[in-house]
Amino acid sequence: MEYAIESFNLTKKFIPIRGFIDLLHPFRKKEVTALEDVNIKIRKGELFGILGPNGAGKTTLIKVLCTLILPTCGTAYVSGYDIVKEEEKVKAAIGLVTGEERSFYWRLTGRQNLIFFASLHKLSSSEVQSRVNDVLHFVALEEKADDKFHSYSTGMKQRMAIARGLLNEPEILFMDEPTKSLDPGAAQKLRAFIKERLVKEQRKTVFLSTGSDDQLDYLW
């Protein structure tokens, strides 16, 4: 069976740096193990969730699988590509959605933000416009696309984050606590959107992290 994501003894250790003295004497600090021997197999088109409290390593695992940080040892394959040896191919096959609003430009409109991020994927001008229009329609933000990002509600900002993650038409979508900071009603709508639109309709492989078992209960 071909898997969308597969990892083998994936491990990540850090040496915490808290100040200038630590930089001068890094070997005085003990290593902190964020991930240890993680082995997972996720099928194509699957909605896969990981649950854990803050500090459990959820975000670290996503960053490693998205090639944002290197593993200490072990390896993983995302869409069939080695996360260390084939970084660019992995990045082309994935989208990343986080709850970090500061990664957007607040004084630009939603459309202007998406045009900027789409251009980073080396698309032509016509392709940029087409993809931006498509994702705005998909997340139902066409009417608000030309409003400034800072005027959006938290739920709208999160839908905009999903739109950005879909710009390159990824096979796999990583979502790091997508309902964090949302009110219960907005969180419920977003969970329904993930399950019904992204997984069932678009047949995306979705890797989702959450700190609440209620979120996973609803999705499954």
XYZ file of C-alpha atoms in Angstrom:
220
model
C 0.000 0.000 0.000
C 1.221 3.477 -0.883
C 1.040 5.943 1.990
C 0.714 9.723 1.887
C 2.892 10.051 4.991
C 5.173 7.434 6.489
C 7.797 7.881 9.213
C 10.480 5.597 10.636
C 11.849 6.185 14.153
C 11.566 9.935 13.677
C 13.378 11.722 16.497
C 14.069 15.383 17.226
C 16.196 16.695 20.087
C 16.954 20.300 20.989
C 19.487 22.034 23.178
C 17.512 24.890 24.774
C 19.119 28.325 24.347
C 17.844 30.890 26.847
C 20.524 33.544 26.779
C 23.948 34.734 25.623
C 25.807 32.499 28.097
C 24.033 29.463 26.667
C 25.283 30.400 23.198
C 28.868 30.494 24.483
C 28.537 27.179 26.322
C 25.929 25.134 24.420
C 27.256 21.780 25.602
C 26.511 22.564 29.229
C 22.816 22.148 28.520
C 21.029 18.848 28.448
C 19.158 17.906 25.321
C 15.380 18.086 25.308
C 13.667 15.320 23.363
C 10.665 16.705 21.478
C 10.048 13.571 19.372
C 11.259 10.045 19.977
C 10.944 7.122 17.578
C 7.745 8.309 15.903
C 6.392 5.714 13.475
C 3.219 6.545 11.557
C 1.515 5.435 8.359
C -1.195 7.658 6.879
C -3.138 6.570 3.819
C -3.983 8.895 0.932
C -7.268 10.735 1.459
C -7.224 10.051 5.201
C -8.072 12.520 7.956
C -5.400 11.852 10.587
C -5.347 13.590 13.965
C -2.823 13.809 16.793
C -3.852 14.852 20.288
C -1.691 16.191 23.082
C -1.139 19.054 25.523
C 1.153 22.019 24.880
C 4.746 20.847 24.742
C 3.865 17.322 23.628
C 5.698 17.767 20.306
C 2.719 18.176 17.954
C 4.008 21.311 16.244
C 7.550 19.919 16.133
C 6.302 16.824 14.307
C 4.451 18.944 11.762
C 7.489 21.172 11.219
C 9.715 18.137 10.641
C 7.261 16.593 8.172
C 6.964 19.951 6.368
C 10.800 20.172 6.113
C 10.896 23.344 8.233
C 13.311 21.696 10.667
C 15.551 18.655 10.262
C 15.091 15.497 12.335
C 17.924 14.457 14.650
C 17.594 10.895 13.392
C 15.096 8.684 11.626
C 13.358 9.683 8.436
C 9.955 10.183 6.846
C 8.381 10.182 3.414
C 5.708 12.698 2.479
C 3.889 12.039 -0.787
C 6.629 9.511 -1.479
C 9.486 12.018 -1.065
C 12.254 11.871 1.533
C 11.888 14.886 3.852
C 15.673 15.376 4.040
C 16.863 14.473 0.541
C 13.891 15.784 -1.460
C 12.874 18.901 0.449
C 11.675 20.922 -2.550
C 9.470 18.099 -3.837
C 7.918 17.705 -0.382
C 7.158 21.435 -0.181
C 5.514 21.360 -3.616
C 3.181 18.563 -2.501
C 1.974 20.040 0.785
C 0.092 22.968 2.271
C 0.458 24.239 5.835
C -2.296 25.883 7.881
C -1.522 27.403 11.274
C -3.401 29.629 13.672
C -0.636 32.237 13.524
C -2.384 35.411 12.337
C 0.830 37.445 12.350
C 2.042 35.509 9.317
C -0.368 37.632 7.248
C 0.019 41.301 6.338
C -2.694 43.040 8.322
C -2.758 46.288 6.293
C -3.313 44.409 3.022
C -6.636 43.005 1.904
C -7.310 39.298 1.970
C -6.960 39.156 -1.818
C -3.663 41.075 -1.771
C -2.295 38.682 0.847
C -3.211 35.663 -1.258
C -1.760 37.210 -4.438
C 1.520 37.768 -2.602
C 1.701 34.217 -1.230
C 0.637 32.703 -4.555
C 3.489 34.522 -6.306
C 5.949 32.694 -4.025
C 4.935 29.446 -5.744
C 6.395 30.754 -9.034
C 3.032 30.891 -10.778
C 2.379 33.133 -13.779
C 0.230 36.245 -13.323
C -2.791 34.558 -14.869
C -2.280 31.450 -12.734
C -2.010 33.596 -9.602
C -5.310 35.332 -10.316
C -7.024 32.046 -11.142
C -5.797 30.252 -8.034
C -6.661 33.182 -5.748
C -10.184 33.348 -7.147
C -10.585 29.583 -6.806
C -9.510 29.402 -3.162
C -11.548 32.473 -2.180
C -14.609 30.808 -3.666
C -13.788 27.522 -1.948
C -13.601 29.100 1.538
C -16.568 31.421 0.836
C -14.657 34.677 1.292
C -15.241 36.236 -2.128
C -17.428 39.043 -0.768
C -14.864 39.973 1.896
C -11.766 39.455 -0.253
C -11.104 43.184 -0.700
C -11.491 44.085 2.982
C -8.356 44.674 5.050
C -7.127 41.553 6.802
C -7.185 43.252 10.230
C -10.962 43.700 9.923
C -11.616 39.957 9.645
C -13.094 37.908 12.480
C -10.988 35.099 13.935
C -12.979 32.553 11.955
C -12.460 34.450 8.711
C -8.718 34.702 9.383
C -8.582 30.955 9.852
C -10.466 30.367 6.590
C -7.985 32.697 4.917
C -5.173 30.536 6.340
C -6.807 27.499 4.738
C -7.102 29.383 1.442
C -3.388 30.189 1.578
C -2.565 26.546 2.286
C -4.492 25.491 -0.833
C -2.872 27.923 -3.285
C -0.422 25.356 -4.682
C -3.114 22.662 -4.959
C -1.398 20.387 -2.425
C -1.996 16.670 -2.104
C -1.514 16.856 1.666
C -2.650 19.579 4.069
C -1.051 19.977 7.489
C -3.209 21.841 10.021
C -1.653 22.861 13.351
C -4.481 23.404 15.871
C -6.792 25.030 13.303
C -9.634 25.692 15.773
C -7.440 27.311 18.430
C -8.894 30.640 19.669
C -12.177 30.110 17.807
C -15.499 30.371 19.626
C -17.518 27.108 19.785
C -19.769 28.002 16.854
C -16.912 28.992 14.549
C -14.926 25.930 15.618
C -17.829 23.640 14.775
C -18.215 25.187 11.313
C -14.500 24.853 10.628
C -14.442 21.205 11.717
C -17.381 20.486 9.398
C -15.551 22.269 6.572
C -12.420 20.157 7.112
C -14.336 16.889 7.166
C -16.877 17.510 4.427
C -15.105 19.820 1.979
C -11.397 19.098 2.318
C -11.484 15.342 2.938
C -14.718 14.035 1.425
C -15.104 16.463 -1.482
C -11.511 17.430 -2.334
C -10.063 14.087 -1.170
C -7.130 15.788 0.495
C -4.977 13.953 2.997
C -5.309 16.065 6.157
C -2.870 15.827 9.067
C -4.401 17.719 11.984
C -3.120 18.452 15.479
C -5.252 19.532 18.434
C -5.035 19.929 22.178
C -8.665 18.910 22.737
C -10.136 15.424 22.425
C -13.519 17.079 21.744
C -12.163 18.213 18.367
C -11.207 14.688 17.367
C -14.473 13.212 18.666
C -16.400 15.554 16.357
C -14.254 14.829 13.318
C -14.566 11.094 13.701
